[in-house]
XYZ file of C-alpha atoms in Angstrom:
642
model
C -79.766 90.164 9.072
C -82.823 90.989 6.922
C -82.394 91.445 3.332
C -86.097 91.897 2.738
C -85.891 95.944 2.544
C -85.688 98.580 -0.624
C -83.624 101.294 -1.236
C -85.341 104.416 0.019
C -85.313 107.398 -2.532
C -84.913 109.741 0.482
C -83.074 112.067 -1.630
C -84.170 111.740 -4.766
C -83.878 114.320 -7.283
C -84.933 116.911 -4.155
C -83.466 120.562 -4.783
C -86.122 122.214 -2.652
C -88.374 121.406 0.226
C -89.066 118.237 1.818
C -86.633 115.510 0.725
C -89.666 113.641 -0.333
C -90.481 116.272 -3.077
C -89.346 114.745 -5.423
C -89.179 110.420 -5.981
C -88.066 107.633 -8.074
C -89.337 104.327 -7.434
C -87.274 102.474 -5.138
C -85.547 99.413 -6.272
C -84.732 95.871 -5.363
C -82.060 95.967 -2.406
C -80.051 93.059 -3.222
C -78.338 92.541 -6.984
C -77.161 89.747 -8.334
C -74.212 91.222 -10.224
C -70.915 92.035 -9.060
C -67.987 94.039 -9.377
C -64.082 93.596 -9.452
C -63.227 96.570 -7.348
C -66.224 98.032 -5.834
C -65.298 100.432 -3.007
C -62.012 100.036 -3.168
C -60.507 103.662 -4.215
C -61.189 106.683 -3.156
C -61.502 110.039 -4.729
C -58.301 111.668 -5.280
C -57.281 114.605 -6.969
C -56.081 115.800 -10.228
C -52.179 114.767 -10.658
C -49.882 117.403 -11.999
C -48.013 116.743 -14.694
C -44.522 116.676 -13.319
C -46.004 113.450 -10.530
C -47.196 111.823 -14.001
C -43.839 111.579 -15.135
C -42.176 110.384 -11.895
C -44.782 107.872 -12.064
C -43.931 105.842 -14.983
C -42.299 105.487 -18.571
C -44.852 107.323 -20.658
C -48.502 107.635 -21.976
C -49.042 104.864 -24.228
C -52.572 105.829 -24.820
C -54.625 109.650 -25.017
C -58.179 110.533 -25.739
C -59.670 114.154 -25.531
C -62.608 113.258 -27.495
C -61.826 116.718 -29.546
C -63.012 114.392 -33.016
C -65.615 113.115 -30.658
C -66.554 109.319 -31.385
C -64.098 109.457 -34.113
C -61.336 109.500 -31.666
C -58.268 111.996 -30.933
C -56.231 109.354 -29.942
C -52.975 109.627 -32.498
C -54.250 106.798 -34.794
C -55.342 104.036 -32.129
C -59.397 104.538 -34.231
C -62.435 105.294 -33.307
C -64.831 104.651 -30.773
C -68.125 102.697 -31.047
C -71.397 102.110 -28.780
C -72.890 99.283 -27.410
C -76.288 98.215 -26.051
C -79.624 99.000 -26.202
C -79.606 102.649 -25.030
C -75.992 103.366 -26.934
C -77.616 106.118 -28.375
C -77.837 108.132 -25.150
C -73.899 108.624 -25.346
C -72.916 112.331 -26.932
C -69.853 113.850 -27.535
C -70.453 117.903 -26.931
C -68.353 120.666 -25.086
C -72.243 121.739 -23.288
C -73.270 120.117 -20.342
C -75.649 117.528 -19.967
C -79.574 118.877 -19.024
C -83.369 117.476 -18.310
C -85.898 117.412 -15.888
C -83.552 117.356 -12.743
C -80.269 118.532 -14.190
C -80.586 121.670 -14.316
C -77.901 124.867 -14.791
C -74.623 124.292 -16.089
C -73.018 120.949 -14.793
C -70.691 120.715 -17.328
C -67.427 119.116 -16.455
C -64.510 121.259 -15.677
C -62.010 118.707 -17.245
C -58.412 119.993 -18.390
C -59.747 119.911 -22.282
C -63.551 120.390 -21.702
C -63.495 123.474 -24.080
C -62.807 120.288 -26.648
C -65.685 118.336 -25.555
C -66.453 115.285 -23.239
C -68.380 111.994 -23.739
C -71.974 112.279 -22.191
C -74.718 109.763 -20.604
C -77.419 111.918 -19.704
C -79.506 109.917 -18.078
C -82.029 112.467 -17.261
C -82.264 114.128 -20.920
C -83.711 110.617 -22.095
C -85.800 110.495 -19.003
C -87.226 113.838 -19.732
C -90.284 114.993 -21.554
C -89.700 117.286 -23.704
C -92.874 117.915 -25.283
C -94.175 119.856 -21.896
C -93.911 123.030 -20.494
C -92.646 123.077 -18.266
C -90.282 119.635 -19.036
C -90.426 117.100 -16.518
C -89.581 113.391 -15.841
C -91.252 110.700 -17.507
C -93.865 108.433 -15.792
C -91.416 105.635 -15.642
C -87.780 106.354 -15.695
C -86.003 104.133 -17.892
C -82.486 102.589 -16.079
C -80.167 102.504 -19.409
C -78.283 100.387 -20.952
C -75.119 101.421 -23.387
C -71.426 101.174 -23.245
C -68.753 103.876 -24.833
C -65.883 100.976 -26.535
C -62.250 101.629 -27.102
C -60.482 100.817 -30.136
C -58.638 97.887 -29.815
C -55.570 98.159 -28.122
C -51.890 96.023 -28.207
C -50.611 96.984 -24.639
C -47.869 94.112 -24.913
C -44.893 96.028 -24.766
C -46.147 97.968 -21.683
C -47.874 95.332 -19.499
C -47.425 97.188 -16.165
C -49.967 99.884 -16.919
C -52.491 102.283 -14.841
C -55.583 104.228 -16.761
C -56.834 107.483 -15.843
C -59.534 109.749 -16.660
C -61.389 112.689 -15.529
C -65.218 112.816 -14.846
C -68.438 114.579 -13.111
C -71.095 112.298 -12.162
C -74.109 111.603 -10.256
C -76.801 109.281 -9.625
C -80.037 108.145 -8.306
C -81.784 106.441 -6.807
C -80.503 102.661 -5.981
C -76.328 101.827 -6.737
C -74.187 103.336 -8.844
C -73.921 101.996 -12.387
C -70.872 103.883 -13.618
C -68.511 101.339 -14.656
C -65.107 100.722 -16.125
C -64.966 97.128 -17.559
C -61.711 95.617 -19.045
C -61.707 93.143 -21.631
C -58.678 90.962 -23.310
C -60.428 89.193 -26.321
C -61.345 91.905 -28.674
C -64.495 92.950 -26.671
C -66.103 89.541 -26.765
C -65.923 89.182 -22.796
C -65.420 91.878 -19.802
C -64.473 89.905 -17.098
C -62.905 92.608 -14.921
C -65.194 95.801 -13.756
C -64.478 98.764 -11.899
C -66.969 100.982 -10.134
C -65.793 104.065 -11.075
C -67.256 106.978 -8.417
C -66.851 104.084 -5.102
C -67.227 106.927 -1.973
C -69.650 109.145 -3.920
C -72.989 109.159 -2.166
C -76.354 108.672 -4.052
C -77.229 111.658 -5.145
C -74.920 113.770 -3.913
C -75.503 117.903 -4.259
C -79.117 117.280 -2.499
C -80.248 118.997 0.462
C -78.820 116.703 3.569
C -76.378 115.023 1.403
C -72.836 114.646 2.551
C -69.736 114.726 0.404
C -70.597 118.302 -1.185
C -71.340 119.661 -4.210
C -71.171 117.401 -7.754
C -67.594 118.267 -9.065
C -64.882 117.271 -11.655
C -62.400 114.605 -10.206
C -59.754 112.500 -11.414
C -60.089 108.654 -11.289
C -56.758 106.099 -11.035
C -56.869 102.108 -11.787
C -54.201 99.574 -12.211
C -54.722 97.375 -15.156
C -51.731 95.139 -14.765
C -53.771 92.151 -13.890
C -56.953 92.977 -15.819
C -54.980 92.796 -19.609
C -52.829 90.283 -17.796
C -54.853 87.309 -20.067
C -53.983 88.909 -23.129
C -52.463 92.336 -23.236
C -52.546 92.251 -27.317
C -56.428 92.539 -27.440
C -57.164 94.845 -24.866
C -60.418 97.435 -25.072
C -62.154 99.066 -22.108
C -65.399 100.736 -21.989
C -67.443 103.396 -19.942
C -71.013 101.095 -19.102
C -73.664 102.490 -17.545
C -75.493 99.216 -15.946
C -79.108 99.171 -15.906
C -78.906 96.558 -13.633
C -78.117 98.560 -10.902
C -81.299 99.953 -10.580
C -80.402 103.670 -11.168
C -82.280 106.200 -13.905
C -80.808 109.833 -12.911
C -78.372 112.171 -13.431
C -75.511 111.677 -15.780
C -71.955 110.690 -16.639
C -69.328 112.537 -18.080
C -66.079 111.481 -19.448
C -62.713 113.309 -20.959
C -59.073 113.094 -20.731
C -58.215 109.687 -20.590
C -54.581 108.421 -20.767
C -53.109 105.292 -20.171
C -49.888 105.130 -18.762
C -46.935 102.352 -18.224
C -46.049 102.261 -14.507
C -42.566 102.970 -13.175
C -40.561 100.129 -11.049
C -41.812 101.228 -7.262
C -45.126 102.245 -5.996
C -47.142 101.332 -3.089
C -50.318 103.269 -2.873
C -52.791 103.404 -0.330
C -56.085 102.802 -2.060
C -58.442 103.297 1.435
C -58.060 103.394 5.054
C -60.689 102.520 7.295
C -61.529 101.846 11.234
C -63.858 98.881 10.619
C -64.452 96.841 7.245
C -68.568 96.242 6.940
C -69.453 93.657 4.224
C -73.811 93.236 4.128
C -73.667 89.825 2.205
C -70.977 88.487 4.826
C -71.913 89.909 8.082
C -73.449 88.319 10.765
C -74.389 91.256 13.111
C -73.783 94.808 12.471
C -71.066 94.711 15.079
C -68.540 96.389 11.980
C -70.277 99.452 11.018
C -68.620 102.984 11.021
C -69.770 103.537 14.592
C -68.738 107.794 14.364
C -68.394 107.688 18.857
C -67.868 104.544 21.200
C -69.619 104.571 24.643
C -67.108 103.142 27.154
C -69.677 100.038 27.405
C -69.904 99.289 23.829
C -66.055 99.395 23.315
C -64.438 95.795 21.529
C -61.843 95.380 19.397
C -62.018 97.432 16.232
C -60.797 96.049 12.756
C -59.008 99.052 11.382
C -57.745 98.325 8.299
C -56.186 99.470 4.767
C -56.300 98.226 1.160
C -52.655 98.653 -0.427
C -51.797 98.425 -4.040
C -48.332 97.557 -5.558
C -49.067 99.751 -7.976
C -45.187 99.675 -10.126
C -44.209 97.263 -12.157
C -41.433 95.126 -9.768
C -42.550 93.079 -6.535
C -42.409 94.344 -3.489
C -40.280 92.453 -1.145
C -40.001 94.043 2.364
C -43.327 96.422 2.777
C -44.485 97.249 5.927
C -47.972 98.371 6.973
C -48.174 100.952 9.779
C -51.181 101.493 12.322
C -50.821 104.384 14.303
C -53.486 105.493 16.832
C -53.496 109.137 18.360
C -55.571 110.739 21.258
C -54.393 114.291 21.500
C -50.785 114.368 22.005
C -51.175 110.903 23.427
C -49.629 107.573 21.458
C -52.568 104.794 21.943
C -50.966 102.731 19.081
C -47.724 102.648 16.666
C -47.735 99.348 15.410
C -45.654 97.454 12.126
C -47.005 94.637 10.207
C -44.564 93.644 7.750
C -46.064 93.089 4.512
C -45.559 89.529 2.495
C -44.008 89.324 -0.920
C -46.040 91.790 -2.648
C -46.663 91.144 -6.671
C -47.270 94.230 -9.222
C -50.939 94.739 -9.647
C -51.964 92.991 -5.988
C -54.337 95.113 -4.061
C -54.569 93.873 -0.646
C -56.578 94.075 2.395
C -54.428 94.689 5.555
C -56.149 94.362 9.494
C -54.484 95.419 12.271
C -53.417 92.514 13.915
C -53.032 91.532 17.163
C -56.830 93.590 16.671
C -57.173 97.361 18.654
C -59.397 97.323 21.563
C -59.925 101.349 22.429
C -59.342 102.524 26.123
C -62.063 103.829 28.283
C -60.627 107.280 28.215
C -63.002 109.825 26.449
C -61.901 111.492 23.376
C -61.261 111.806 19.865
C -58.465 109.127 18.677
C -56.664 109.860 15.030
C -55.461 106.761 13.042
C -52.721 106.915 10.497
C -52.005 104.323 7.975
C -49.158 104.047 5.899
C -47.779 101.390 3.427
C -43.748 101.858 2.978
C -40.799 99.941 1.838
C -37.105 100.328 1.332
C -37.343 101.024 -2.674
C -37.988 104.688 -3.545
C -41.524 105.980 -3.856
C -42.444 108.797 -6.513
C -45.725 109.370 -5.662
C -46.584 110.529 -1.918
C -50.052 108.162 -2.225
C -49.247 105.627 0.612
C -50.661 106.997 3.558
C -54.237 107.536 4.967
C -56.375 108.712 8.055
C -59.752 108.146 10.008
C -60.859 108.656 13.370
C -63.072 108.303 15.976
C -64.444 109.256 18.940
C -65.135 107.407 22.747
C -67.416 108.816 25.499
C -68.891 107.611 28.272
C -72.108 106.808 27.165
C -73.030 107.940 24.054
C -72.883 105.410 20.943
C -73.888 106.963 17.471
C -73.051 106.775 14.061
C -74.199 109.929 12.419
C -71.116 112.612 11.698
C -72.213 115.114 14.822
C -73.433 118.126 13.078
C -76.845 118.421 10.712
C -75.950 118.613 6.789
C -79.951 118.135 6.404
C -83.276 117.243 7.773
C -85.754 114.210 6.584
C -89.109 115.000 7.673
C -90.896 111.592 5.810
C -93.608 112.071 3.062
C -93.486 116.348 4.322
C -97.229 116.112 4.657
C -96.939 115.284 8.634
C -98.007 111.335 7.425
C -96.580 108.309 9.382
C -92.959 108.760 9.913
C -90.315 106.054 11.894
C -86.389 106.948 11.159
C -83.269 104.733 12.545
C -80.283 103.340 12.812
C -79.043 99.692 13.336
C -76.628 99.516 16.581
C -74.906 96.606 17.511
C -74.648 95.838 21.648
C -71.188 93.887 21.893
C -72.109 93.949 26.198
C -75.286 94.108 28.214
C -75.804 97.390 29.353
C -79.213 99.711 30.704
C -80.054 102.080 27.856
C -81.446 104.838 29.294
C -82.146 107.402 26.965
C -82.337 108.064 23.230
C -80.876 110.912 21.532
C -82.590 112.910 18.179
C -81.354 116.000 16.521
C -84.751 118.276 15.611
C -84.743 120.763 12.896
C -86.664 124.280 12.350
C -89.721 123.605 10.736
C -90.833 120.763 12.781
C -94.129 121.851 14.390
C -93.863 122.612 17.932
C -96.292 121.207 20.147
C -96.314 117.974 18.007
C -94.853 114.430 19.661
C -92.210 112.340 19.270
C -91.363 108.767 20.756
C -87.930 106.971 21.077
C -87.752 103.106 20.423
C -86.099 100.010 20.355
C -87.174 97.628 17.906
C -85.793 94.186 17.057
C -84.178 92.930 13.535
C -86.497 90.687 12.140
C -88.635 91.031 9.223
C -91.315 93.814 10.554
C -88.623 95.708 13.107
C -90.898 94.607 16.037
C -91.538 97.366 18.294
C -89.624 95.841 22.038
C -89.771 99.153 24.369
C -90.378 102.803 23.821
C -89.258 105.712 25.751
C -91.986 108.478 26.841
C -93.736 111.095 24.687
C -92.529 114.539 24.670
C -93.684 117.296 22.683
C -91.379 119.520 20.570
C -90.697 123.115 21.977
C -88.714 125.771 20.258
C -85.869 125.105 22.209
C -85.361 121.724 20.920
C -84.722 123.226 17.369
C -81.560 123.438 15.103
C -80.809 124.717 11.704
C -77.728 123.487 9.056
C -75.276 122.888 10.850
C -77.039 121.837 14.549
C -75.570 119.657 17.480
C -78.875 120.285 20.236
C -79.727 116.598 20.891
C -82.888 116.639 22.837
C -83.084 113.419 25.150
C -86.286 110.326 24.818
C -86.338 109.324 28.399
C -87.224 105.846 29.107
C -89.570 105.771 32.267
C -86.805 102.353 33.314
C -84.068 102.173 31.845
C -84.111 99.162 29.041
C -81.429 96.660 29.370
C -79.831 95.808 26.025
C -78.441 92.156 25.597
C -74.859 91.784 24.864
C -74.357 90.391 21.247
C -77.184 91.512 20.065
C -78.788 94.051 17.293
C -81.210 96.820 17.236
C -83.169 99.209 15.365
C -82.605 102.595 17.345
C -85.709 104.401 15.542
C -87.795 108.324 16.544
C -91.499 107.844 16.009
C -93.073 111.448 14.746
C -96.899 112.071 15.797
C -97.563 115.396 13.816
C -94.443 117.141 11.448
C -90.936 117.072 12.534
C -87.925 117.293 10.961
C -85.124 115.055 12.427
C -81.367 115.902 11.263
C -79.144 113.454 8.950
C -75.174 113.875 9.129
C -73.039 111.515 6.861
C -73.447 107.868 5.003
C -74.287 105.298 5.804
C -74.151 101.886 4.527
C -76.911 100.122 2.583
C -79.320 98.115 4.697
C -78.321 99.845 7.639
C -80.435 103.120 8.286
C -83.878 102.787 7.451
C -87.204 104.939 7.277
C -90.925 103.969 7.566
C -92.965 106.429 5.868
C -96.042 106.836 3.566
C -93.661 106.553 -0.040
C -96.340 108.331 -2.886
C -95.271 105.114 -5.297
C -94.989 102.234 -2.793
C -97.259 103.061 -0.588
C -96.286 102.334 3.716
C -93.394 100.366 4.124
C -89.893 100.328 5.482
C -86.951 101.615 3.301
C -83.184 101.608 3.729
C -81.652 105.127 3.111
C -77.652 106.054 2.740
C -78.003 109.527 4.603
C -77.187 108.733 8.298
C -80.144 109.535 11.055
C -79.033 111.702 14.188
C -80.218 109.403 16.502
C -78.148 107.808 19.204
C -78.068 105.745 22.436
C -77.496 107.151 25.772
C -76.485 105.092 28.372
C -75.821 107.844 30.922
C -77.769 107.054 34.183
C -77.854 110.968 34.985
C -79.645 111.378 31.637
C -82.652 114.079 32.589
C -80.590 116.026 35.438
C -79.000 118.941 34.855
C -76.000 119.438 36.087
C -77.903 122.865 37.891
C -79.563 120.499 40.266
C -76.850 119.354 41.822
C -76.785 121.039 44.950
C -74.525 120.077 48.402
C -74.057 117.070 46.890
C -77.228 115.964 45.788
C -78.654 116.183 42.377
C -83.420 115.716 42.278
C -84.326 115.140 38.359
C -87.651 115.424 36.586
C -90.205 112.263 37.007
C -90.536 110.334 34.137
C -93.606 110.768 32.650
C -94.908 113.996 33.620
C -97.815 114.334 33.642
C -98.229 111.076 35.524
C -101.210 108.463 35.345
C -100.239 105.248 37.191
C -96.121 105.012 37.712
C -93.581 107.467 37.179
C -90.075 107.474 37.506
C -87.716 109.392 40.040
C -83.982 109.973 38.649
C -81.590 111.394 41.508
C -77.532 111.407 42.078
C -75.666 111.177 45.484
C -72.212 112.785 45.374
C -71.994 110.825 48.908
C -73.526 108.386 50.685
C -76.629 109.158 52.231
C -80.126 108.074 54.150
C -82.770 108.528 51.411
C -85.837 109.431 51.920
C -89.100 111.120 49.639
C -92.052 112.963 50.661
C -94.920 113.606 48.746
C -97.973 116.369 49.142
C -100.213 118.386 47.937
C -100.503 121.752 47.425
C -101.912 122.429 50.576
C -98.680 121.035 52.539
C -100.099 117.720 53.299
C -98.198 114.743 53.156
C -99.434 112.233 51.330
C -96.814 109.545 50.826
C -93.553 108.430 52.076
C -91.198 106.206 50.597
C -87.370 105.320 52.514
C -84.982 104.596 50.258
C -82.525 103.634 52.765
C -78.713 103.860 52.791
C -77.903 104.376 49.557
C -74.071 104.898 48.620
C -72.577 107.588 45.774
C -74.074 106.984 42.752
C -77.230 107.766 40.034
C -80.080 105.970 41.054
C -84.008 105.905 39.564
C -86.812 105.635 41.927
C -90.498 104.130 40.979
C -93.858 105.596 42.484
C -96.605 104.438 41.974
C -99.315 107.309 41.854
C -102.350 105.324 42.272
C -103.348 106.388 45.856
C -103.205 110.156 44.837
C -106.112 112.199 43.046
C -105.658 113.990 39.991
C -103.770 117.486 40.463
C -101.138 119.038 40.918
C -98.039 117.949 43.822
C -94.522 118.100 45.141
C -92.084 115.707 45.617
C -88.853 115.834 47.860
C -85.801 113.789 48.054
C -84.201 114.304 51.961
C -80.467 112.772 52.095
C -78.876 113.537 55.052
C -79.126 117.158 55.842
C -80.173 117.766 52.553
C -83.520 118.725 50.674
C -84.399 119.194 47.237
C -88.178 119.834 45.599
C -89.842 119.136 42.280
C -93.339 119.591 40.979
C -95.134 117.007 39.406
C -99.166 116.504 38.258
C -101.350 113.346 38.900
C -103.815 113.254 35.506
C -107.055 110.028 35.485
């Protein structure tokens, strides 16, 4: 796979408008730095009080930054900064403001009426000396840590940390992050992203997971102090290296806590497991609906944490796969000896290969064992969905629309697909929003993975009509007809991309990874290029051979589509169904009744079939065509053009 591409700052900073309003410049795609636990929880909610105490032993450590950097911590000291930008860090009870973060945003944490600790990212970006404010020329990606006081966690070894915080960011990776260290603060070997399954720049228009909000954050720090749990201090960095100079961070109410005997948790659940720097092919993405052609085994999966303080000796993972009321899968994995503070990765195994039945399946995952849980944290869920012939990754319904530089300039938007078998693609599918200019064109294609996305076959033009158009919330998919269907190799990749001639707006629905949805468009800093963006693109595959008749056509048993193109120069394509088998036959004349070509088909059995003409005899104008099998007769209209 190509590595070559940039983060596209599709959403960036956009409240209004096009998503292109508004841009930061787009960063390098591949970092050098790492993290401990990237992606590896998930957002859960506030714990009450009474699940606290079932949890473990006690809180062993408190801050409500009510003293603000002087800490309210019952003696443990104060706080410092580190790093260049250390100064950005506040401690105030307002929310954070600037150029793009704007209204109240101030967390909603249990003692925010106390205050919070505050990165505004976007206050130091800002110019203030303007009316009105805006950003500066060239956003700044901080650097600055909030430090703990030093901390002797010996006695309680077997300990989990939690806080409560509102962020967001833009416009490359997330550079919120927890860091552990167990010599005094002289090294920070262990780092936690702390917002993994937050998408960049969440509250914008055609963003999924909703609006910015308060949440509650959970990490086991058994083995991070395990080196030295007498000189233990954690802070809150904001990493410049990840290439990210908007919104802000806020932090309050963090305890510490020792961890009671048993606890498995369920940290994520997952059908496949996609890793960029690993992969090979894109064969692992979060493919959202199989086609019965593009079905292979799936690696569903879930990370499990022994999150108490003993080891766990007889867990067992479960897998269980519904489709309606139907049982596709109940399968145990017994779990080896599991030590406190392990997180583990768990694949089905033998692996799940979906049936060819069409539907929506619902997996289950759950981590038990015979000791007694206090928390109910150790089960999960996903799902999918199979069909006959569509294949997509997008999340089925529009959250938003993309519509490139919003100026009608050049515009190319995609997904990667991976074709596990060799199958004829005979359609593409794009969702089209309202305010996409009727009249204008748009073009499917195919393109090929290398460094420039090589164009390999496009379906035909077709210009936007009204009917074609959706709002929030959408599902009309308007079909890109190839003129022959396009046979895609088995094993191999592709760019599924909509070319725009004129303004249209196509529809995004969910996340997707980085490096694996991308965008060719006219960006006002970078000029034309390709770009990666994390807001998945409505655009599918079709591999239904029917793909252009409606089901209205069918008639006695016989079923005459639209030719492919129409108007028609040189070739065109004839798509028809048989219910049974038949003697096939087409006529061709003019408007005067005059036959002017003949073409037998022969005995053709039940099936969908596509028929080739070749127009090159007939003069420009207008004609019919007719399909005779059997008894049968059906009639279309089609127009000759030089």
């Amino acid at each position: 796979m190509n590595f070559r591409y940039t983060t596209l700052s599709i959403v960036a900073m956009a409240i209004t408008g096009s998503a292109m309003a508004q841009l930061a410049t787009p960063r390098s795609a591949v970092h050098s730095f790492s993290t401990a636990a990237e992606a590896q929880l998930t957002p859960r909610e506030p714990q009450h009080a009474a699940a606290n105490a079932q949890r473990g032993n006690g809180v062993v450590f408190s801050e409500d930054f009510a003293n603000g950097i002087a800490g309210n911590n019952g003696g443990a000291g104060a706080w410092t900064v580190e790093g260049p930008n250390g100064n950005i860090w506040k401690f105030q009870n307002t929310g954070p403001n600037g150029a793009y973060t704007t209204g109240n945003q101030y967390i909603q944490s249990t003692t925010a009426a106390n205050g919070a600790a505050i990165f505004a990212s976007d206050s130091a970006n800002t110019d203030w000396s303007v009316t009105p404010i805006t950003i500066v020329a060239s956003p700044v990606n901080w650097e600055a840590s909030l430090v703990s006081p030093l901390l002797d966690l010996s006695a309680s070894p077997y300990v989990e940390i939690e806080f409560q915080q509102r962020s967001r960011f833009c416009c490359d990776q997330s550079p919120f992050f927890l860091e552990v260290s167990t010599d005094g603060g002289f090294s920070w070997p262990t780092a936690f992203l702390t917002n993994p399954g937050l998408p960049l720049n969440q509250g914008a228009p055609g963003v999924g997971g909703g609006p910015v909000t308060t949440e509650t954050r959970v990490f086991n720090l058994t083995n991070a102090i395990a080196a030295d749990a007498t000189q233990v201090k954690f802070r809150f960095r904001h990493n410049s290296e990840s290439g990210t100079s908007h919104y802000f961070w806020q932090v309050d109410d963090i305890e510490i806590r020792m961890l009671g005997e048993y606890d498995l948790r369920l940290v994520s659940a997952a059908n496949t497991s996609f890793d960029l720097a690993a992969a090979a092919t894109y064969d692992s993405l979060a493919y959202t609906i199989f086609s019965y052609n593009q079905l292979r085994p799936l690696g569903l999966n879930m990370t499990v944490l022994n999150n108490g303080s003993m080891a766990q000796t007889d867990a067992v993972a479960n897998f269980t796969v519904m489709e309606g009321s139907n049982t596709v899968l109940d399968q145990d994995q017994p779990v080896a000896d599991f030590l406190p503070g392990e997180e583990r990765l768990i694949f089905v195994d033998p692996g799940f290969t979906p049936p060819a039945v069409a539907g929506t399946y619902n997996v289950d995952y759950s981590i038990t064992s015979s000791a007694t849980d206090p928390v109910a944290d150790n089960t999960g869920s996903s799902s999918f969905k199979v069909d006959a012939n569509r294949y997509a990754r997008d999340g089925g319904s529009a959250t938003g629309y993309d519509d490139g530089d919003g100026a009608g300039g050049v515009f190319i938007f995609g997904n990667m697909f991976y074709a596990a078998n060799a199958a004829d693609l005979y359609s593409i599918s794009v969702l089209l929003g309202a305010q996409s200019v009727v009249g204008d064109l748009v073009v499917g294609q195919v393109r090929a993975t290398d460094e420039d996305f090589s164009l390999i076959a496009s379906t035909e033009e077709i210009q936007i009509t009204s009917a074609m158009l959706n709002g929030t919330g959408g599902t009309n998919f308007t079909e890109l007809l190839f003129s022959s269907p396009f046979t895609v190799e088995a094993g191999t990749d592709y760019l599924i991309s909509i070319e725009v001639y004129g303004s249209a707006r196509i529809g995004v629905s969910g996340t997707s990874e980085a490096q694996t949805s991308f965008i060719y468009y006219n960006s006002p800093t970078q000029g034309e290029d390709w770009f990666y963006t994390t807001t998945t693109p409505m655009v599918r595959m079709n591999f239904d051979a029917t793909v252009g008749i409606e089901e209205r056509d069918l008639s006695n048993g016989v079923a005459l589509g639209q030719n492919i193109p129409n108007p028609v120069n040189e070739t065109t394509t004839i798509p028809y169904v048989l219910e049974v088998p038949a003697a096939v036959t087409f006529e061709v004349r003019d408007l005067s009744g005059k036959l002017v070509q003949s073409i037998n088909q022969g005995k053709r059995g039940a099936g969908s079939y596509r028929m080739t003409m070749d127009t090159g005899s007939l003069s420009e104008g207008a004609y019919t065509y007719t399909i005779i099998a059997g008894a049968v007769k059906q009639t279309k209209r089609m127009t000759v053009v030089r």
